[in-house]
Amino acid sequence: MIPFHEMELTDRSWMEPLFRAEYLDCEEFSFTFCYLWRKAYHYQVARMNDYLLLIAYPQFPERTSYLFPAGTGDLKPVIEALLADASQRHIPLRFHTLTATQRAKLEALYPEQFAYTEMRDYADYIYTAESLRTLTGKKLHGKRNHINRFMEAYPNWSYEPITSANIDECRAMSKQWCLNSDCDQNDDLKKEACALEQAFTHFDALGFSGGALRAGGEIVAFSMGDPLNDDTFMVHFEKAFSEVPGAYPMINQQFVIANCDAYTYVNRQDDMGTEGLRKAKMSYHPFRIVEKYSAIWTGQA
């Protein structure tokens, strides 16, 4: 089998250049994303030539899948190695969250030997930083109204970067958000809480940028993220108390104003198939949505 190993922070030195070589604007092709979610999805990684390989749930054959190889060079020997690895695990080769471009590459190498399924719940939402900063235009009029109501209700509101001085307050706010949202009853929210705890623990080591919103002296919302590539900034987490009207659009706008000046686009990740989250992300009128697919081997080895 391919010698996959558990991810460590030290893997960033070789993983990040290979992700950047792929130059995709979707969340899975980010060292930070993979590191944060490594425990939730049991990620393991390996390097083959100039390609990064990643496997999810390797100890659960019925759930095991691979990320499409990221890097440069001859792709076919790498796919062949993954086919062999899957065969040794007694499972068909499964890829999760392929982009349309990756699907085309795979189909060109193995015509009609993979079955593809669209994964709409994992599609990333890409916005222009300018639209999130300014909220101009008739389509975003409602967002401006929500922000105005927040500012009227909390005239002494403030926005501040997340630092060692307030990160514990953000962590406490996150735990309260989870209690309010019954995270322990929802598998996706439990996984997200695990990933968010990793973000708090390794905030500085991962080079995160974060921002917190105060109202009435208390932190009522926070957001954090990091650059995905040269022109796209990725928001990994955004939390706000729903009982504070306008807190979500306010933290969204203030975070982009403070952190995304150097970027053309903002990736706000997927909606996990949650109806309310999908509606909220669509209400900001994304510049584009990154389609993703799963692929499962149906051919002959």
Short mmCIF file of N, CA, C and O in Angstrom, two decimals, residues 31-136:
data_model
loop_
_atom_site.label_atom_id
_atom_site.label_comp_id
_atom_site.label_asym_id
_atom_site.label_seq_id
_atom_site.Cartn_x
_atom_site.Cartn_y
_atom_site.Cartn_z
N PHE A 31 -3.88 23.37 2.61
CA PHE A 31 -3.28 22.68 3.74
C PHE A 31 -4.06 22.98 5.02
O PHE A 31 -4.34 22.08 5.82
N THR A 32 -4.43 24.25 5.21
CA THR A 32 -5.13 24.63 6.43
C THR A 32 -6.42 23.86 6.58
O THR A 32 -6.72 23.32 7.66
N PHE A 33 -7.22 23.80 5.51
CA PHE A 33 -8.47 23.06 5.57
C PHE A 33 -8.23 21.61 5.95
O PHE A 33 -8.89 21.06 6.84
N CYS A 34 -7.29 20.96 5.27
CA CYS A 34 -7.03 19.54 5.54
C CYS A 34 -6.53 19.32 6.96
O CYS A 34 -6.92 18.34 7.61
N TYR A 35 -5.70 20.23 7.44
CA TYR A 35 -5.17 20.07 8.79
C TYR A 35 -6.28 20.23 9.83
O TYR A 35 -6.37 19.46 10.79
N LEU A 36 -7.14 21.22 9.65
CA LEU A 36 -8.22 21.46 10.61
C LEU A 36 -9.20 20.30 10.67
O LEU A 36 -9.71 19.96 11.75
N TRP A 37 -9.46 19.69 9.52
CA TRP A 37 -10.47 18.63 9.46
C TRP A 37 -9.86 17.23 9.50
O TRP A 37 -10.57 16.25 9.30
N ARG A 38 -8.57 17.13 9.76
CA ARG A 38 -7.89 15.83 9.70
C ARG A 38 -8.44 14.83 10.70
O ARG A 38 -8.52 13.63 10.39
N LYS A 39 -8.84 15.29 11.88
CA LYS A 39 -9.38 14.38 12.88
C LYS A 39 -10.82 13.99 12.55
O LYS A 39 -11.21 12.83 12.71
N ALA A 40 -11.60 14.95 12.08
CA ALA A 40 -13.00 14.67 11.77
C ALA A 40 -13.14 13.66 10.64
O ALA A 40 -14.02 12.79 10.66
N TYR A 41 -12.24 13.75 9.63
CA TYR A 41 -12.33 12.88 8.46
C TYR A 41 -11.20 11.85 8.38
O TYR A 41 -11.09 11.13 7.40
N HIS A 42 -10.39 11.79 9.44
CA HIS A 42 -9.31 10.79 9.52
C HIS A 42 -8.37 10.87 8.32
O HIS A 42 -7.96 9.85 7.75
N TYR A 43 -8.02 12.09 7.95
CA TYR A 43 -7.14 12.28 6.80
C TYR A 43 -5.73 11.73 7.07
O TYR A 43 -5.18 11.90 8.16
N GLN A 44 -5.16 11.13 6.03
CA GLN A 44 -3.75 10.76 6.01
C GLN A 44 -3.19 11.20 4.66
O GLN A 44 -3.92 11.29 3.67
N VAL A 45 -1.88 11.47 4.61
CA VAL A 45 -1.29 12.02 3.41
C VAL A 45 -0.01 11.26 3.03
O VAL A 45 0.59 10.57 3.84
N ALA A 46 0.37 11.42 1.76
CA ALA A 46 1.61 10.83 1.26
C ALA A 46 2.05 11.65 0.05
O ALA A 46 1.23 12.37 -0.57
N ARG A 47 3.32 11.51 -0.30
CA ARG A 47 3.83 12.17 -1.50
C ARG A 47 4.31 11.12 -2.48
O ARG A 47 4.99 10.16 -2.10
N MET A 48 3.94 11.31 -3.76
CA MET A 48 4.44 10.45 -4.82
C MET A 48 4.93 11.35 -5.94
O MET A 48 4.15 12.08 -6.55
N ASN A 49 6.22 11.33 -6.17
CA ASN A 49 6.84 12.24 -7.14
C ASN A 49 6.46 13.68 -6.77
O ASN A 49 6.66 14.10 -5.64
N ASP A 50 5.90 14.43 -7.71
CA ASP A 50 5.48 15.79 -7.41
C ASP A 50 3.97 15.89 -7.23
O ASP A 50 3.33 16.88 -7.63
N TYR A 51 3.40 14.86 -6.61
CA TYR A 51 1.97 14.85 -6.33
C TYR A 51 1.72 14.59 -4.85
O TYR A 51 2.42 13.80 -4.21
N LEU A 52 0.71 15.27 -4.35
CA LEU A 52 0.24 15.08 -2.99
C LEU A 52 -0.96 14.14 -3.03
O LEU A 52 -1.89 14.35 -3.80
N LEU A 53 -0.94 13.12 -2.19
CA LEU A 53 -2.03 12.17 -2.11
C LEU A 53 -2.66 12.26 -0.72
O LEU A 53 -1.96 12.44 0.28
N LEU A 54 -3.97 12.13 -0.67
CA LEU A 54 -4.68 12.20 0.60
C LEU A 54 -5.78 11.15 0.60
O LEU A 54 -6.51 10.99 -0.38
N ILE A 55 -5.89 10.45 1.73
CA ILE A 55 -6.93 9.44 1.89
C ILE A 55 -7.78 9.82 3.10
O ILE A 55 -7.28 10.35 4.09
N ALA A 56 -9.09 9.57 3.00
CA ALA A 56 -10.02 9.83 4.10
C ALA A 56 -10.61 8.51 4.59
O ALA A 56 -10.88 7.61 3.79
N TYR A 57 -10.79 8.40 5.89
CA TYR A 57 -11.37 7.21 6.52
C TYR A 57 -10.68 5.90 6.08
O TYR A 57 -11.35 4.93 5.71
N PRO A 58 -9.35 5.83 6.13
CA PRO A 58 -8.68 4.61 5.66
C PRO A 58 -9.02 3.37 6.47
O PRO A 58 -8.88 2.25 5.96
N GLN A 59 -9.47 3.56 7.71
CA GLN A 59 -9.79 2.40 8.54
C GLN A 59 -11.23 1.91 8.38
O GLN A 59 -11.62 0.92 8.97
N PHE A 60 -12.01 2.62 7.56
CA PHE A 60 -13.41 2.24 7.33
C PHE A 60 -13.61 1.97 5.84
O PHE A 60 -13.90 2.90 5.07
N PRO A 61 -13.46 0.73 5.38
CA PRO A 61 -13.50 0.44 3.94
C PRO A 61 -14.74 0.98 3.23
O PRO A 61 -14.64 1.45 2.09
N GLU A 62 -15.88 0.95 3.89
CA GLU A 62 -17.10 1.40 3.23
C GLU A 62 -17.14 2.91 3.03
O GLU A 62 -17.95 3.43 2.25
N ARG A 63 -16.26 3.64 3.72
CA ARG A 63 -16.24 5.10 3.63
C ARG A 63 -14.95 5.64 3.02
O ARG A 63 -14.84 6.84 2.77
N THR A 64 -13.99 4.78 2.79
CA THR A 64 -12.68 5.23 2.32
C THR A 64 -12.78 5.92 0.96
O THR A 64 -13.41 5.41 0.04
N SER A 65 -12.14 7.08 0.85
CA SER A 65 -12.08 7.77 -0.44
C SER A 65 -10.78 8.55 -0.50
O SER A 65 -10.07 8.71 0.50
N TYR A 66 -10.45 9.05 -1.68
CA TYR A 66 -9.20 9.77 -1.92
C TYR A 66 -9.49 11.15 -2.48
O TYR A 66 -10.48 11.34 -3.21
N LEU A 67 -8.60 12.08 -2.17
CA LEU A 67 -8.62 13.38 -2.83
C LEU A 67 -7.91 13.23 -4.16
O LEU A 67 -6.94 12.48 -4.26
N PHE A 68 -8.39 13.93 -5.18
CA PHE A 68 -7.71 13.87 -6.47
C PHE A 68 -6.28 14.39 -6.30
O PHE A 68 -6.07 15.39 -5.61
N PRO A 69 -5.28 13.72 -6.85
CA PRO A 69 -3.88 14.12 -6.64
C PRO A 69 -3.64 15.58 -7.01
O PRO A 69 -4.11 16.08 -8.03
N ALA A 70 -2.88 16.26 -6.16
CA ALA A 70 -2.54 17.67 -6.38
C ALA A 70 -1.05 17.79 -6.67
O ALA A 70 -0.23 17.27 -5.91
N GLY A 71 -0.72 18.46 -7.76
CA GLY A 71 0.69 18.64 -8.08
C GLY A 71 0.92 18.78 -9.57
O GLY A 71 0.04 19.21 -10.32
N THR A 72 2.11 18.37 -10.01
CA THR A 72 2.47 18.49 -11.41
C THR A 72 3.19 17.22 -11.88
O THR A 72 3.72 16.46 -11.07
N GLY A 73 3.22 17.04 -13.18
CA GLY A 73 3.92 15.89 -13.75
C GLY A 73 2.94 14.89 -14.36
O GLY A 73 1.75 15.18 -14.56
N ASP A 74 3.46 13.72 -14.67
CA ASP A 74 2.67 12.66 -15.30
C ASP A 74 1.66 12.12 -14.30
O ASP A 74 2.02 11.54 -13.27
N LEU A 75 0.38 12.29 -14.61
CA LEU A 75 -0.68 11.94 -13.67
C LEU A 75 -1.01 10.44 -13.67
O LEU A 75 -1.35 9.87 -12.63
N LYS A 76 -0.92 9.80 -14.84
CA LYS A 76 -1.42 8.43 -14.94
C LYS A 76 -0.73 7.46 -13.98
O LYS A 76 -1.42 6.64 -13.34
N PRO A 77 0.60 7.48 -13.82
CA PRO A 77 1.21 6.55 -12.85
C PRO A 77 0.70 6.76 -11.42
O PRO A 77 0.64 5.81 -10.65
N VAL A 78 0.33 7.98 -11.11
CA VAL A 78 -0.19 8.27 -9.77
C VAL A 78 -1.58 7.66 -9.60
O VAL A 78 -1.88 7.05 -8.57
N ILE A 79 -2.43 7.80 -10.62
CA ILE A 79 -3.75 7.18 -10.56
C ILE A 79 -3.62 5.66 -10.51
O ILE A 79 -4.34 4.97 -9.76
N GLU A 80 -2.67 5.11 -11.27
CA GLU A 80 -2.45 3.66 -11.24
C GLU A 80 -2.04 3.20 -9.84
O GLU A 80 -2.48 2.15 -9.36
N ALA A 81 -1.21 3.99 -9.18
CA ALA A 81 -0.80 3.65 -7.81
C ALA A 81 -1.99 3.69 -6.85
O ALA A 81 -2.10 2.85 -5.95
N LEU A 82 -2.89 4.66 -7.05
CA LEU A 82 -4.08 4.74 -6.22
C LEU A 82 -5.03 3.57 -6.50
O LEU A 82 -5.66 3.04 -5.58
N LEU A 83 -5.13 3.18 -7.77
CA LEU A 83 -5.94 2.00 -8.10
C LEU A 83 -5.40 0.76 -7.39
O LEU A 83 -6.17 -0.04 -6.85
N ALA A 84 -4.08 0.62 -7.37
CA ALA A 84 -3.46 -0.52 -6.70
C ALA A 84 -3.68 -0.45 -5.19
O ALA A 84 -3.96 -1.46 -4.54
N ASP A 85 -3.56 0.75 -4.63
CA ASP A 85 -3.77 0.93 -3.20
C ASP A 85 -5.20 0.56 -2.81
O ASP A 85 -5.43 -0.16 -1.83
N ALA A 86 -6.16 1.03 -3.60
CA ALA A 86 -7.56 0.71 -3.32
C ALA A 86 -7.80 -0.79 -3.45
O ALA A 86 -8.52 -1.39 -2.63
N SER A 87 -7.21 -1.42 -4.46
CA SER A 87 -7.37 -2.85 -4.65
C SER A 87 -6.84 -3.63 -3.44
O SER A 87 -7.47 -4.59 -2.98
N GLN A 88 -5.71 -3.19 -2.92
CA GLN A 88 -5.14 -3.85 -1.73
C GLN A 88 -6.02 -3.66 -0.51
O GLN A 88 -5.98 -4.47 0.42
N ARG A 89 -6.81 -2.62 -0.51
CA ARG A 89 -7.76 -2.38 0.59
C ARG A 89 -9.10 -3.07 0.32
O ARG A 89 -10.04 -2.95 1.11
N HIS A 90 -9.20 -3.73 -0.86
CA HIS A 90 -10.41 -4.47 -1.25
C HIS A 90 -11.61 -3.54 -1.41
O HIS A 90 -12.75 -3.86 -1.02
N ILE A 91 -11.34 -2.37 -2.00
CA ILE A 91 -12.40 -1.41 -2.29
C ILE A 91 -12.18 -0.86 -3.69
O ILE A 91 -11.05 -0.90 -4.21
N PRO A 92 -13.23 -0.36 -4.34
CA PRO A 92 -13.03 0.36 -5.60
C PRO A 92 -12.40 1.72 -5.31
O PRO A 92 -12.61 2.29 -4.23
N LEU A 93 -11.64 2.26 -6.24
CA LEU A 93 -11.07 3.59 -6.07
C LEU A 93 -12.19 4.62 -6.11
O LEU A 93 -12.95 4.68 -7.06
N ARG A 94 -12.28 5.41 -5.04
CA ARG A 94 -13.27 6.48 -4.97
C ARG A 94 -12.56 7.81 -4.76
O ARG A 94 -11.71 7.94 -3.89
N PHE A 95 -12.93 8.80 -5.57
CA PHE A 95 -12.46 10.15 -5.37
C PHE A 95 -13.61 11.00 -4.85
O PHE A 95 -14.75 10.86 -5.31
N HIS A 96 -13.30 11.87 -3.89
CA HIS A 96 -14.33 12.80 -3.41
C HIS A 96 -13.99 14.21 -3.83
O HIS A 96 -12.83 14.57 -4.00
N THR A 97 -15.00 15.00 -4.05
CA THR A 97 -14.92 16.45 -4.36
C THR A 97 -13.96 16.78 -5.50
O THR A 97 -13.08 17.61 -5.37
N LEU A 98 -14.12 16.11 -6.63
CA LEU A 98 -13.41 16.51 -7.84
C LEU A 98 -14.03 17.79 -8.40
O LEU A 98 -15.25 17.96 -8.37
N THR A 99 -13.20 18.65 -8.94
CA THR A 99 -13.71 19.79 -9.70
C THR A 99 -14.07 19.31 -11.12
O THR A 99 -13.71 18.20 -11.53
N ALA A 100 -14.73 20.18 -11.87
CA ALA A 100 -15.07 19.84 -13.25
C ALA A 100 -13.81 19.60 -14.07
O ALA A 100 -13.76 18.71 -14.92
N THR A 101 -12.76 20.39 -13.82
CA THR A 101 -11.50 20.23 -14.54
C THR A 101 -10.85 18.89 -14.22
O THR A 101 -10.35 18.18 -15.11
N GLN A 102 -10.87 18.51 -12.95
CA GLN A 102 -10.30 17.22 -12.55
C GLN A 102 -11.11 16.06 -13.12
O GLN A 102 -10.54 15.04 -13.53
N ARG A 103 -12.41 16.22 -13.15
CA ARG A 103 -13.24 15.17 -13.74
C ARG A 103 -12.87 14.98 -15.21
O ARG A 103 -12.76 13.84 -15.68
N ALA A 104 -12.65 16.08 -15.92
CA ALA A 104 -12.27 16.00 -17.34
C ALA A 104 -10.93 15.31 -17.51
O ALA A 104 -10.74 14.50 -18.43
N LYS A 105 -9.97 15.60 -16.63
CA LYS A 105 -8.66 14.94 -16.68
C LYS A 105 -8.80 13.44 -16.48
O LYS A 105 -8.19 12.63 -17.19
N LEU A 106 -9.59 13.07 -15.48
CA LEU A 106 -9.75 11.65 -15.17
C LEU A 106 -10.46 10.92 -16.31
O LEU A 106 -10.06 9.81 -16.68
N GLU A 107 -11.46 11.55 -16.88
CA GLU A 107 -12.20 10.92 -17.98
C GLU A 107 -11.32 10.78 -19.21
O GLU A 107 -11.43 9.79 -19.96
N ALA A 108 -10.42 11.74 -19.43
CA ALA A 108 -9.51 11.65 -20.58
C ALA A 108 -8.55 10.48 -20.42
O ALA A 108 -8.21 9.80 -21.40
N LEU A 109 -8.11 10.22 -19.19
CA LEU A 109 -7.18 9.12 -18.95
C LEU A 109 -7.89 7.77 -18.92
O LEU A 109 -7.32 6.75 -19.34
N TYR A 110 -9.13 7.75 -18.40
CA TYR A 110 -9.86 6.49 -18.23
C TYR A 110 -11.30 6.67 -18.74
O TYR A 110 -12.24 6.76 -17.96
N PRO A 111 -11.47 6.72 -20.06
CA PRO A 111 -12.80 6.96 -20.62
C PRO A 111 -13.82 5.92 -20.17
O PRO A 111 -13.59 4.71 -20.28
N GLU A 112 -14.92 6.41 -19.59
CA GLU A 112 -16.06 5.58 -19.19
C GLU A 112 -15.68 4.49 -18.20
O GLU A 112 -16.35 3.46 -18.12
N GLN A 113 -14.61 4.71 -17.44
CA GLN A 113 -14.22 3.72 -16.43
C GLN A 113 -14.47 4.21 -15.00
O GLN A 113 -14.19 3.48 -14.04
N PHE A 114 -15.00 5.42 -14.87
CA PHE A 114 -15.44 5.94 -13.58
C PHE A 114 -16.89 6.40 -13.70
O PHE A 114 -17.30 6.90 -14.75
N ALA A 115 -17.65 6.20 -12.64
CA ALA A 115 -19.01 6.73 -12.56
C ALA A 115 -18.98 8.00 -11.72
O ALA A 115 -18.38 8.02 -10.64
N TYR A 116 -19.62 9.05 -12.22
CA TYR A 116 -19.54 10.36 -11.58
C TYR A 116 -20.90 10.77 -11.01
O TYR A 116 -21.94 10.49 -11.60
N THR A 117 -20.86 11.42 -9.85
CA THR A 117 -22.07 11.93 -9.21
C THR A 117 -21.80 13.35 -8.73
O THR A 117 -20.77 13.59 -8.07
N GLU A 118 -22.68 14.28 -9.06
CA GLU A 118 -22.49 15.64 -8.58
C GLU A 118 -22.68 15.68 -7.07
O GLU A 118 -23.57 15.04 -6.51
N MET A 119 -21.82 16.47 -6.39
CA MET A 119 -21.89 16.63 -4.93
C MET A 119 -22.27 18.08 -4.63
O MET A 119 -21.44 18.88 -4.22
N ARG A 120 -23.54 18.41 -4.83
CA ARG A 120 -23.99 19.80 -4.69
C ARG A 120 -23.77 20.32 -3.28
O ARG A 120 -23.45 21.50 -3.08
N ASP A 121 -23.91 19.46 -2.27
CA ASP A 121 -23.78 19.90 -0.89
C ASP A 121 -22.36 20.38 -0.56
O ASP A 121 -22.16 21.07 0.44
N TYR A 122 -21.38 20.01 -1.40
CA TYR A 122 -19.98 20.36 -1.15
C TYR A 122 -19.46 21.42 -2.12
O TYR A 122 -18.27 21.70 -2.14
N ALA A 123 -20.35 22.00 -2.90
CA ALA A 123 -19.95 23.05 -3.84
C ALA A 123 -19.56 24.31 -3.07
O ALA A 123 -20.24 24.73 -2.14
N ASP A 124 -18.44 24.92 -3.46
CA ASP A 124 -17.96 26.13 -2.79
C ASP A 124 -18.60 27.37 -3.38
O ASP A 124 -18.82 27.46 -4.59
N TYR A 125 -18.83 28.35 -2.52
CA TYR A 125 -19.40 29.63 -2.93
C TYR A 125 -18.29 30.67 -3.01
O TYR A 125 -17.61 30.95 -2.02
N ILE A 126 -18.10 31.24 -4.21
CA ILE A 126 -17.07 32.24 -4.45
C ILE A 126 -17.73 33.60 -4.69
O ILE A 126 -18.65 33.71 -5.52
N TYR A 127 -17.26 34.61 -3.97
CA TYR A 127 -17.79 35.96 -4.09
C TYR A 127 -16.66 36.91 -4.45
O TYR A 127 -15.49 36.63 -4.17
N THR A 128 -16.98 38.04 -5.05
CA THR A 128 -15.95 39.06 -5.19
C THR A 128 -15.81 39.76 -3.84
O THR A 128 -16.80 40.02 -3.15
N ALA A 129 -14.56 40.04 -3.48
CA ALA A 129 -14.32 40.74 -2.21
C ALA A 129 -15.02 42.10 -2.22
O ALA A 129 -15.55 42.56 -1.20
N GLU A 130 -15.04 42.74 -3.37
CA GLU A 130 -15.66 44.06 -3.50
C GLU A 130 -17.14 44.02 -3.15
O GLU A 130 -17.66 44.89 -2.45
N SER A 131 -17.85 43.01 -3.62
CA SER A 131 -19.29 42.94 -3.35
C SER A 131 -19.56 42.71 -1.87
O SER A 131 -20.51 43.28 -1.32
N LEU A 132 -18.73 41.90 -1.19
CA LEU A 132 -18.94 41.65 0.24
C LEU A 132 -18.54 42.87 1.08
O LEU A 132 -19.11 43.08 2.15
N ARG A 133 -17.58 43.63 0.58
CA ARG A 133 -17.14 44.84 1.30
C ARG A 133 -18.18 45.95 1.23
O ARG A 133 -18.52 46.58 2.22
N THR A 134 -18.67 46.19 0.01
CA THR A 134 -19.51 47.38 -0.22
C THR A 134 -21.01 47.09 -0.13
O THR A 134 -21.79 48.00 0.18
N LEU A 135 -21.40 45.85 -0.44
CA LEU A 135 -22.82 45.47 -0.44
C LEU A 135 -23.66 46.43 -1.29
O LEU A 135 -24.80 46.78 -0.95
N THR A 136 -23.08 46.87 -2.41
CA THR A 136 -23.80 47.81 -3.27
C THR A 136 -24.79 47.07 -4.16
O THR A 136 -24.67 45.86 -4.40
#
